[in-house]
GROMACS .gro file of C-alpha atoms in nm:
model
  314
    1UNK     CA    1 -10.271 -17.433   7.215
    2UNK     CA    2 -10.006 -17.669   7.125
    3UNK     CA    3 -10.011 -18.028   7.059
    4UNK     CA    4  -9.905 -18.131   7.411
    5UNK     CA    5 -10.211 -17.976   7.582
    6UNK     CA    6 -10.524 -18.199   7.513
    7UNK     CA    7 -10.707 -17.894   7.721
    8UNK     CA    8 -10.709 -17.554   7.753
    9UNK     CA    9 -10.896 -17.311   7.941
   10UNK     CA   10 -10.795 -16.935   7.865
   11UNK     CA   11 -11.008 -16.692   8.082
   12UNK     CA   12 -11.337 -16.865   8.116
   13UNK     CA   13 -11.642 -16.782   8.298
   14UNK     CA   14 -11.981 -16.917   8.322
   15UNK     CA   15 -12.275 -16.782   8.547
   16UNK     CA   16 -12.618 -16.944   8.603
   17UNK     CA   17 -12.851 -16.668   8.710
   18UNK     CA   18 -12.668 -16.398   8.887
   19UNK     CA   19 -12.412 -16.694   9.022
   20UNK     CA   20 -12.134 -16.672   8.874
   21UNK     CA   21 -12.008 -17.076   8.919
   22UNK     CA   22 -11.653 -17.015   8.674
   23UNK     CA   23 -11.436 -16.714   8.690
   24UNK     CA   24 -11.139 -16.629   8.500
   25UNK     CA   25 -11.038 -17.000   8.514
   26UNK     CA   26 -10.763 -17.112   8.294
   27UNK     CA   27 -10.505 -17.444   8.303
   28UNK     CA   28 -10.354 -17.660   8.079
   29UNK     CA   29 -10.441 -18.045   8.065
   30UNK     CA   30 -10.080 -18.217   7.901
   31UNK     CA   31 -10.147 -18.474   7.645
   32UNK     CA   32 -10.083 -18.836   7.816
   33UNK     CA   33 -10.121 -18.701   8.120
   34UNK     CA   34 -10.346 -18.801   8.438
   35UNK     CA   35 -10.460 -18.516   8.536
   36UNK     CA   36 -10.659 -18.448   8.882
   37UNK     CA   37 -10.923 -18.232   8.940
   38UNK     CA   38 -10.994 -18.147   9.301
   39UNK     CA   39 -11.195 -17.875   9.500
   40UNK     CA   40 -11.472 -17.870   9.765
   41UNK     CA   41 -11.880 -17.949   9.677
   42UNK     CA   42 -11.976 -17.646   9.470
   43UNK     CA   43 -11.642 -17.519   9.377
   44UNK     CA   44 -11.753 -17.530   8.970
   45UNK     CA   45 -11.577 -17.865   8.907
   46UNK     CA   46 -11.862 -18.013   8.727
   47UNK     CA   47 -11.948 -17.732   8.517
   48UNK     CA   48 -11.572 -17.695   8.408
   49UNK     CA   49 -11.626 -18.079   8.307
   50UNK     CA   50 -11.976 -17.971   8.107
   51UNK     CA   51 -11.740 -17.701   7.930
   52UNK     CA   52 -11.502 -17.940   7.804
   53UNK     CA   53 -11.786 -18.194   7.738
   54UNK     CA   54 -11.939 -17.896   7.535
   55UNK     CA   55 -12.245 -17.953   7.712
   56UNK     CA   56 -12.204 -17.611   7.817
   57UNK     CA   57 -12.029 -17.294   7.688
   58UNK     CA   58 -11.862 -17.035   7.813
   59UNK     CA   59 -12.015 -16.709   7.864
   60UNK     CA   60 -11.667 -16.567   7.840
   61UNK     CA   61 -11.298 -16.690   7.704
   62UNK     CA   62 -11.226 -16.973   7.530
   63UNK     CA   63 -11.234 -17.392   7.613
   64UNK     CA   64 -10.983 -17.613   7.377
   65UNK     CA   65 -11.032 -17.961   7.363
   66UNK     CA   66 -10.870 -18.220   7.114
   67UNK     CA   67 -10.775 -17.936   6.932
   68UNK     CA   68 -11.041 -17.763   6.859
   69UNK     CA   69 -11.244 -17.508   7.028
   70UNK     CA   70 -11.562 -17.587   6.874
   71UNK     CA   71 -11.719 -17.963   6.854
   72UNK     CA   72 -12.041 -18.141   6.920
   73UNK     CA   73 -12.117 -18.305   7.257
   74UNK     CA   74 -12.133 -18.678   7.203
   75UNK     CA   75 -11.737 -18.668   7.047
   76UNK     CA   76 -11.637 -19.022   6.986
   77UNK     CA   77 -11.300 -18.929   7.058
   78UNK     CA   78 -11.388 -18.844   7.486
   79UNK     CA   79 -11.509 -19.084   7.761
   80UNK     CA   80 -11.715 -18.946   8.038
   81UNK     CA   81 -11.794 -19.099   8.331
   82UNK     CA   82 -12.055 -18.913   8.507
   83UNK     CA   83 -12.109 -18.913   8.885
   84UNK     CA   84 -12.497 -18.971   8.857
   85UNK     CA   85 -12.463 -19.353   8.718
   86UNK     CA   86 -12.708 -19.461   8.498
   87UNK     CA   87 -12.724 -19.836   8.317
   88UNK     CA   88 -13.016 -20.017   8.208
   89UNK     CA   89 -13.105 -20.244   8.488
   90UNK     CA   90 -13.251 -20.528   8.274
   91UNK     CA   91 -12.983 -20.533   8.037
   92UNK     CA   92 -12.678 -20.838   7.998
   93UNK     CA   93 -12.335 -20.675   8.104
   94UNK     CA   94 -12.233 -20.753   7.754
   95UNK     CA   95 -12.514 -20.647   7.563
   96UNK     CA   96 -12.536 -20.326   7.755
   97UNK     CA   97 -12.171 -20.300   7.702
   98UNK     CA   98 -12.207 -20.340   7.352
   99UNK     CA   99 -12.500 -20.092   7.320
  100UNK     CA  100 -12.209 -19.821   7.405
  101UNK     CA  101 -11.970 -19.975   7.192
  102UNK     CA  102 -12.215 -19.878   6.858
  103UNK     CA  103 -12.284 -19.554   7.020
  104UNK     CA  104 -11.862 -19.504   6.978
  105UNK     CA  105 -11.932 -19.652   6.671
  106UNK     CA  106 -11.708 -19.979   6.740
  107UNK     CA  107 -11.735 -20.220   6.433
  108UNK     CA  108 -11.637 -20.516   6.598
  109UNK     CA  109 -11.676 -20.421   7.022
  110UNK     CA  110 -11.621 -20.792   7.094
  111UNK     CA  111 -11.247 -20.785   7.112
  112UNK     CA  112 -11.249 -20.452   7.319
  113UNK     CA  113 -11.538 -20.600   7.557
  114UNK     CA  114 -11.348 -20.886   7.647
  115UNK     CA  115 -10.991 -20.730   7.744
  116UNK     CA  116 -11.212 -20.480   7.963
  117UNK     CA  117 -11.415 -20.760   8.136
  118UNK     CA  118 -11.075 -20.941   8.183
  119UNK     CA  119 -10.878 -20.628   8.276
  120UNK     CA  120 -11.153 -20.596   8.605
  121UNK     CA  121 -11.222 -20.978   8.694
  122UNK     CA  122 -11.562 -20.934   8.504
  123UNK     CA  123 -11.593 -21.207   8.266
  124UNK     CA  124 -11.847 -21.444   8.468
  125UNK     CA  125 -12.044 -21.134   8.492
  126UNK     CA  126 -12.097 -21.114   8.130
  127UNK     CA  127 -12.409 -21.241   8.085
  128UNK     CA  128 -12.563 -21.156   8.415
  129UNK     CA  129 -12.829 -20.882   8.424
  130UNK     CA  130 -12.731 -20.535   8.536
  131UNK     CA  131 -12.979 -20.519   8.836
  132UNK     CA  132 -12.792 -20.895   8.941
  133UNK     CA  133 -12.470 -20.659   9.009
  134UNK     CA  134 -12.368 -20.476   9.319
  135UNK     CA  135 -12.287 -20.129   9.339
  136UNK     CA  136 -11.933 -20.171   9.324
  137UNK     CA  137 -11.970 -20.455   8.970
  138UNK     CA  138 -12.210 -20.229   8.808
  139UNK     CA  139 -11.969 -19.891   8.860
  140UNK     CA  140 -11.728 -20.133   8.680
  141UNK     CA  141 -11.944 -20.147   8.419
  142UNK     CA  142 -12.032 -19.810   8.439
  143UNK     CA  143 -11.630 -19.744   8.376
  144UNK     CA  144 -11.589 -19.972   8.100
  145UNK     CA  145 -11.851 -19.798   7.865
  146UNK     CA  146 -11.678 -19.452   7.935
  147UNK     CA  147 -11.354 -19.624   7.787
  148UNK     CA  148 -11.486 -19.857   7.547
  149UNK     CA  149 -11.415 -19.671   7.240
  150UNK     CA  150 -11.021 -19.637   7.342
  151UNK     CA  151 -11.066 -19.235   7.359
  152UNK     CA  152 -10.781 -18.987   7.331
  153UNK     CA  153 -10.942 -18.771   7.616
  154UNK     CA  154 -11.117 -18.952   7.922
  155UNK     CA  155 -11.320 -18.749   8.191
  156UNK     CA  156 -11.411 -18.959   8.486
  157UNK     CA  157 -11.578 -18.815   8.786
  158UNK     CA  158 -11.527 -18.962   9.138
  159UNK     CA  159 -11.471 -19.271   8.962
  160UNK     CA  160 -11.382 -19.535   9.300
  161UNK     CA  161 -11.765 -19.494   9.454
  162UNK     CA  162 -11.852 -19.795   9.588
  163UNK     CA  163 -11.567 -20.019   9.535
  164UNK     CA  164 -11.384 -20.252   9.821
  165UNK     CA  165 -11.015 -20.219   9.810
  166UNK     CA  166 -10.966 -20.484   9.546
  167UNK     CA  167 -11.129 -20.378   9.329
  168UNK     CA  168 -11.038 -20.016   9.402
  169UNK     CA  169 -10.671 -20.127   9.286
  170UNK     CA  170 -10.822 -20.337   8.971
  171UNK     CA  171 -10.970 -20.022   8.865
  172UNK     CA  172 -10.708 -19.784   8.918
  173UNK     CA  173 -10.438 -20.010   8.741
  174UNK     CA  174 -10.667 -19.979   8.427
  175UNK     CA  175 -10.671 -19.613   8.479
  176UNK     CA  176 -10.321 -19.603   8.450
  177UNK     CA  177 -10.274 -19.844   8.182
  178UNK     CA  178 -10.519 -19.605   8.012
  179UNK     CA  179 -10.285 -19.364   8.000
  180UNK     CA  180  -9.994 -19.514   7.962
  181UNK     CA  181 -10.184 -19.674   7.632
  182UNK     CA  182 -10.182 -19.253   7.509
  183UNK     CA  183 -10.557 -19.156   7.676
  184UNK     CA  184 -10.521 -18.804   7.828
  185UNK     CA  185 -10.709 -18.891   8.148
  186UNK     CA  186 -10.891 -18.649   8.370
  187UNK     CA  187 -10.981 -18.766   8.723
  188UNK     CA  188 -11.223 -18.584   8.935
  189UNK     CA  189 -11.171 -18.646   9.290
  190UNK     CA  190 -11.298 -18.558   9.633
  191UNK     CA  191 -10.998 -18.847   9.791
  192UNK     CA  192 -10.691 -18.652   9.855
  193UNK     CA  193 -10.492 -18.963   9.849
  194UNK     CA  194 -10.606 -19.079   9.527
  195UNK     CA  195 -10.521 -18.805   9.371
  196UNK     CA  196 -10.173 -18.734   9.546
  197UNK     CA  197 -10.099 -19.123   9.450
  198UNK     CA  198 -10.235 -19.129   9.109
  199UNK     CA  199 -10.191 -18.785   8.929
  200UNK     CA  200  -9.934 -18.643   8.725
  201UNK     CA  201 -10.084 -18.326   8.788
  202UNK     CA  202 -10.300 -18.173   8.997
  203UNK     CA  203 -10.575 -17.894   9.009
  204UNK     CA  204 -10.791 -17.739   9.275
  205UNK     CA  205 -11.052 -17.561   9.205
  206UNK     CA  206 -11.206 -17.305   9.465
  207UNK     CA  207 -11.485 -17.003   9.426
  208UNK     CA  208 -11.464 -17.072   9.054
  209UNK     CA  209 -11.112 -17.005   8.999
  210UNK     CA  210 -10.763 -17.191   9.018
  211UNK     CA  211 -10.621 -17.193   9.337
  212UNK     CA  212 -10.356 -17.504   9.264
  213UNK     CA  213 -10.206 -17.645   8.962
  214UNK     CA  214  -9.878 -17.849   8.907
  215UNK     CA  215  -9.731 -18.143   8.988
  216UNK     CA  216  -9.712 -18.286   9.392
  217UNK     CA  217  -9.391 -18.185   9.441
  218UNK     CA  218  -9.459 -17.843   9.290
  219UNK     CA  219  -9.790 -17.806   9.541
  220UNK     CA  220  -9.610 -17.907   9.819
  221UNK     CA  221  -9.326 -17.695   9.821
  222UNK     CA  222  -9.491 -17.399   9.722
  223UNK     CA  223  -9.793 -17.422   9.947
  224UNK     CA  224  -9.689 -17.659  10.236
  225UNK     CA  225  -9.449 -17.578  10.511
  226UNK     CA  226  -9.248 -17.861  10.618
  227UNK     CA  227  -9.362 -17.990  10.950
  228UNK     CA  228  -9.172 -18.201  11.264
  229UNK     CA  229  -9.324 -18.532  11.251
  230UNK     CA  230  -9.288 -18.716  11.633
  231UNK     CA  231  -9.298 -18.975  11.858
  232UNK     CA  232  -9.223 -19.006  12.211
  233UNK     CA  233  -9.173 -19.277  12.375
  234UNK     CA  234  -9.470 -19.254  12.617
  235UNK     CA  235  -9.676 -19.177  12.350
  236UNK     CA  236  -9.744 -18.835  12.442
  237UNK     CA  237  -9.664 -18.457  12.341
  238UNK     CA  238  -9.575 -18.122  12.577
  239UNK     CA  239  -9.732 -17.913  12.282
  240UNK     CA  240  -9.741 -17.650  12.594
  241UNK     CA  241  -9.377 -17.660  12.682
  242UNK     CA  242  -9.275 -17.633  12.314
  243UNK     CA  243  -9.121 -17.316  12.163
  244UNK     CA  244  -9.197 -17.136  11.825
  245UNK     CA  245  -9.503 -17.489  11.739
  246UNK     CA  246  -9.786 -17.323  11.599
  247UNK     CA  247 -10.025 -17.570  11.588
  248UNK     CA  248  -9.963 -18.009  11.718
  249UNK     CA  249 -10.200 -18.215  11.475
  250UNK     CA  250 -10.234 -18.534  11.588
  251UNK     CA  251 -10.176 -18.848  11.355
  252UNK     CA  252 -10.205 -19.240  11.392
  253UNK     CA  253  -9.903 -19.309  11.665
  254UNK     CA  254  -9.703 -18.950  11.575
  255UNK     CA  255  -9.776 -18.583  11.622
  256UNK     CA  256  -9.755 -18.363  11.388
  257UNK     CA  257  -9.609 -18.000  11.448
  258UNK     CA  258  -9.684 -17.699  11.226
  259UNK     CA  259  -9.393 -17.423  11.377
  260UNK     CA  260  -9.426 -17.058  11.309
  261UNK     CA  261  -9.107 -17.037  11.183
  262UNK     CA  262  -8.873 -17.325  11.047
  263UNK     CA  263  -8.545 -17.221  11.216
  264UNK     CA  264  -8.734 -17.325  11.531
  265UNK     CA  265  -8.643 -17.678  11.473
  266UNK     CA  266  -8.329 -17.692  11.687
  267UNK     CA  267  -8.483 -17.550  12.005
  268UNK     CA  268  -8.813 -17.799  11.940
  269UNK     CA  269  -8.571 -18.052  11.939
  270UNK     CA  270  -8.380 -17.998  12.254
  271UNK     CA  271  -8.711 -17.926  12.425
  272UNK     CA  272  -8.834 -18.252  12.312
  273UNK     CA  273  -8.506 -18.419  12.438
  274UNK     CA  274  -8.582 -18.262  12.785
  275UNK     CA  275  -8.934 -18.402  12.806
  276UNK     CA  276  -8.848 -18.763  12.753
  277UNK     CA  277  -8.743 -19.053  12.538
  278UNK     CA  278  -8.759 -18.926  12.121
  279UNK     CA  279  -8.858 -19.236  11.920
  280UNK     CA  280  -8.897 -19.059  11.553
  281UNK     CA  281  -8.792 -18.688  11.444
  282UNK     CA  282  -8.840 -18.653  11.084
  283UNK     CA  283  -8.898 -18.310  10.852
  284UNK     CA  284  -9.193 -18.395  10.635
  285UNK     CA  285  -9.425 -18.212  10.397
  286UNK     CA  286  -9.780 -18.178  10.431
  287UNK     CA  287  -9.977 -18.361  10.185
  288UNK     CA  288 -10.261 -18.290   9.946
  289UNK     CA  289 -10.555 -18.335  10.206
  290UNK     CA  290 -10.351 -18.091  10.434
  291UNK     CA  291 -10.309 -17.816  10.151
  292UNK     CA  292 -10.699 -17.907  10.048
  293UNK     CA  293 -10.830 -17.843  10.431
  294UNK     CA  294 -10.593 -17.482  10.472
  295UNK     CA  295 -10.697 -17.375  10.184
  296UNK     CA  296 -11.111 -17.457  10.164
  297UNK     CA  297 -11.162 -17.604  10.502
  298UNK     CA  298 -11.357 -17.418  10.808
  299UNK     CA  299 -11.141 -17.147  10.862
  300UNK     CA  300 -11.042 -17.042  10.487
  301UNK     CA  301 -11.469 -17.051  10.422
  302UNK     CA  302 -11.496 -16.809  10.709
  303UNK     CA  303 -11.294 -16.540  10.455
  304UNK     CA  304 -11.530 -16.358  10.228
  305UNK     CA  305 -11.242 -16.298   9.974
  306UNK     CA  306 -11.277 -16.501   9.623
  307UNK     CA  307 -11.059 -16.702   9.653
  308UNK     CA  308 -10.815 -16.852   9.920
  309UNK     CA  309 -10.479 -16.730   9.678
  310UNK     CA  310 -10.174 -16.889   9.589
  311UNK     CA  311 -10.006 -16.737   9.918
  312UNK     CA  312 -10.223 -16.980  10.103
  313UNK     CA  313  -9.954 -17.245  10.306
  314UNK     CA  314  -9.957 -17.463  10.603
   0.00000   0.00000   0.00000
């Protein structure tokens, strides 16, 4: 492992039983990087987490973190932010918030406590009780005690529960800043479009093993066919009369059309041109919930193979 991986997973596995949740997984987490970690309900994202959290260990292979492949749980250098929240309900924000900041072992938290509270339009909050705060405040909270001690390495899972869409964007500004401020920053996800918006990188995680891993642009042009994205004039689509379309998805005022073959295009075209008035013809790339859905949705869950493979596109 080199200094520009804050992670690394070599070849690990971990069963529970005769389940066998991890298998053969391995990626790279860059240093500085915000990293996204996507896959469907069960697909052994959480106990990858517990691995790097060293709340688990592998059964087989090897799990780097920080540098070092051994360490204690509670590492004052890593944030977590679990899904399953848990503050003390009678608590001040600020003392509660100050309770974490001696469990980083923060000399002075005060500083720290007040640039968070600020950072997230919290600081009339500060002295209200926990159980005063609504679901969205108190995830806030939640989020600043998982950060509080500036870590190198931040793990924060499905971190945007509950929030309205200010303070969805208050949050994920901080995120960034985060890691723009040097905090490696992994981001568990089940929002495609958080992830596709936010992440430098991205992996998916499916039956255990690593099914995606790179950058957007990588993802998409390895696993995503380019569809024709359309608009007629009257609104509607002759997905019958149209040669070589595999599949016509609708979306918001366009259609989307997945052909079986891209040199198609043309004759789709001129088809189109016959059935009526073309407001919009553009060549577009699927996105992350697309490559998500081929890849774990109904049809891909159907195949008793482990896992949907790299070959997977749409």
């Amino acid at each position: 492992m080199s200094e520009a991986d804050a992670v690394l997973l070599e070849n690990v596995s971990r069963s529970f039983g005769t389940q066998r949740v991890v298998d053969r997984l391995s990626f790279r987490v860059p240093t500085g990087s915000l990293f996204g970690l996507i896959g469907p309900n069960g697909s052994g994202k959480t106990t990858t987490m517990r691995m790097i959290l060293r709340i688990y260990q592998p059964q087989e292979g090897r799990v780097v973190v920080l540098g070092q492949s051994q360490g204690r749980t509670a590492d004052t250098r890593v944030g977590y932010l679990p899904e399953e929240r848990g503050l003390y309900p009678r608590m001040t924000v600020r003392r509660i918030l100050r309770y974490f900041a001696n469990l980083k072992q923060i000399p002075k938290p005060d500083e720290a406590i007040d640039r968070w509270l600020t950072a997230l339009s919290m600081n009339s909050w500060a002295n209200k009780r926990v159980e005063q705060l609504s679901k969205g405040m108190a995830q806030k909270v939640q989020f600043i005690t998982s950060v509080i001690g500036s870590p190198k390495l931040a793990i924060l899972d499905e971190p945007f529960s509950g929030l309205d869409p200010v303070n969805l964007d208050l949050l994920k500004n901080s995120i960034r800043q985060l890691r723009d401020e040097g905090t490696t920053v992994i981001l568990s996800t089940h929002d495609m479009d958080v992830a596709q918006s936010m992440c430098d990188r991205v992996l998916m995680i499916y039956r255990g093993q690593n099914v995606l891993d790179g950058t957007l642009n990588e993802i998409r042009t390895q696993k995503g066919q380019p569809r024709l994205r359309v608009r007629m004039a009257d609104g509607s689509i002759p997905q019958q009369y149209l040669p070589g379309v595999e599949s016509c998805i609708a979306n918001g005022d366009f259609y989307d059309l997945v052909l079986q073959n891209q040199d198609a295009r043309p004759e789709v075209m001129r088809a189109l041109a016959d059935a009526g008035d073309i407001e919009h013809f553009e060549t577009v790339r699927p996105s992350l919930h697309d490559i998500f859905v081929a890849i774990a949705g109904p049809e891909a869950s159907s195949n008793p193979s482990v896992p949907s493979n790299s070959n997977t596109a749409i």
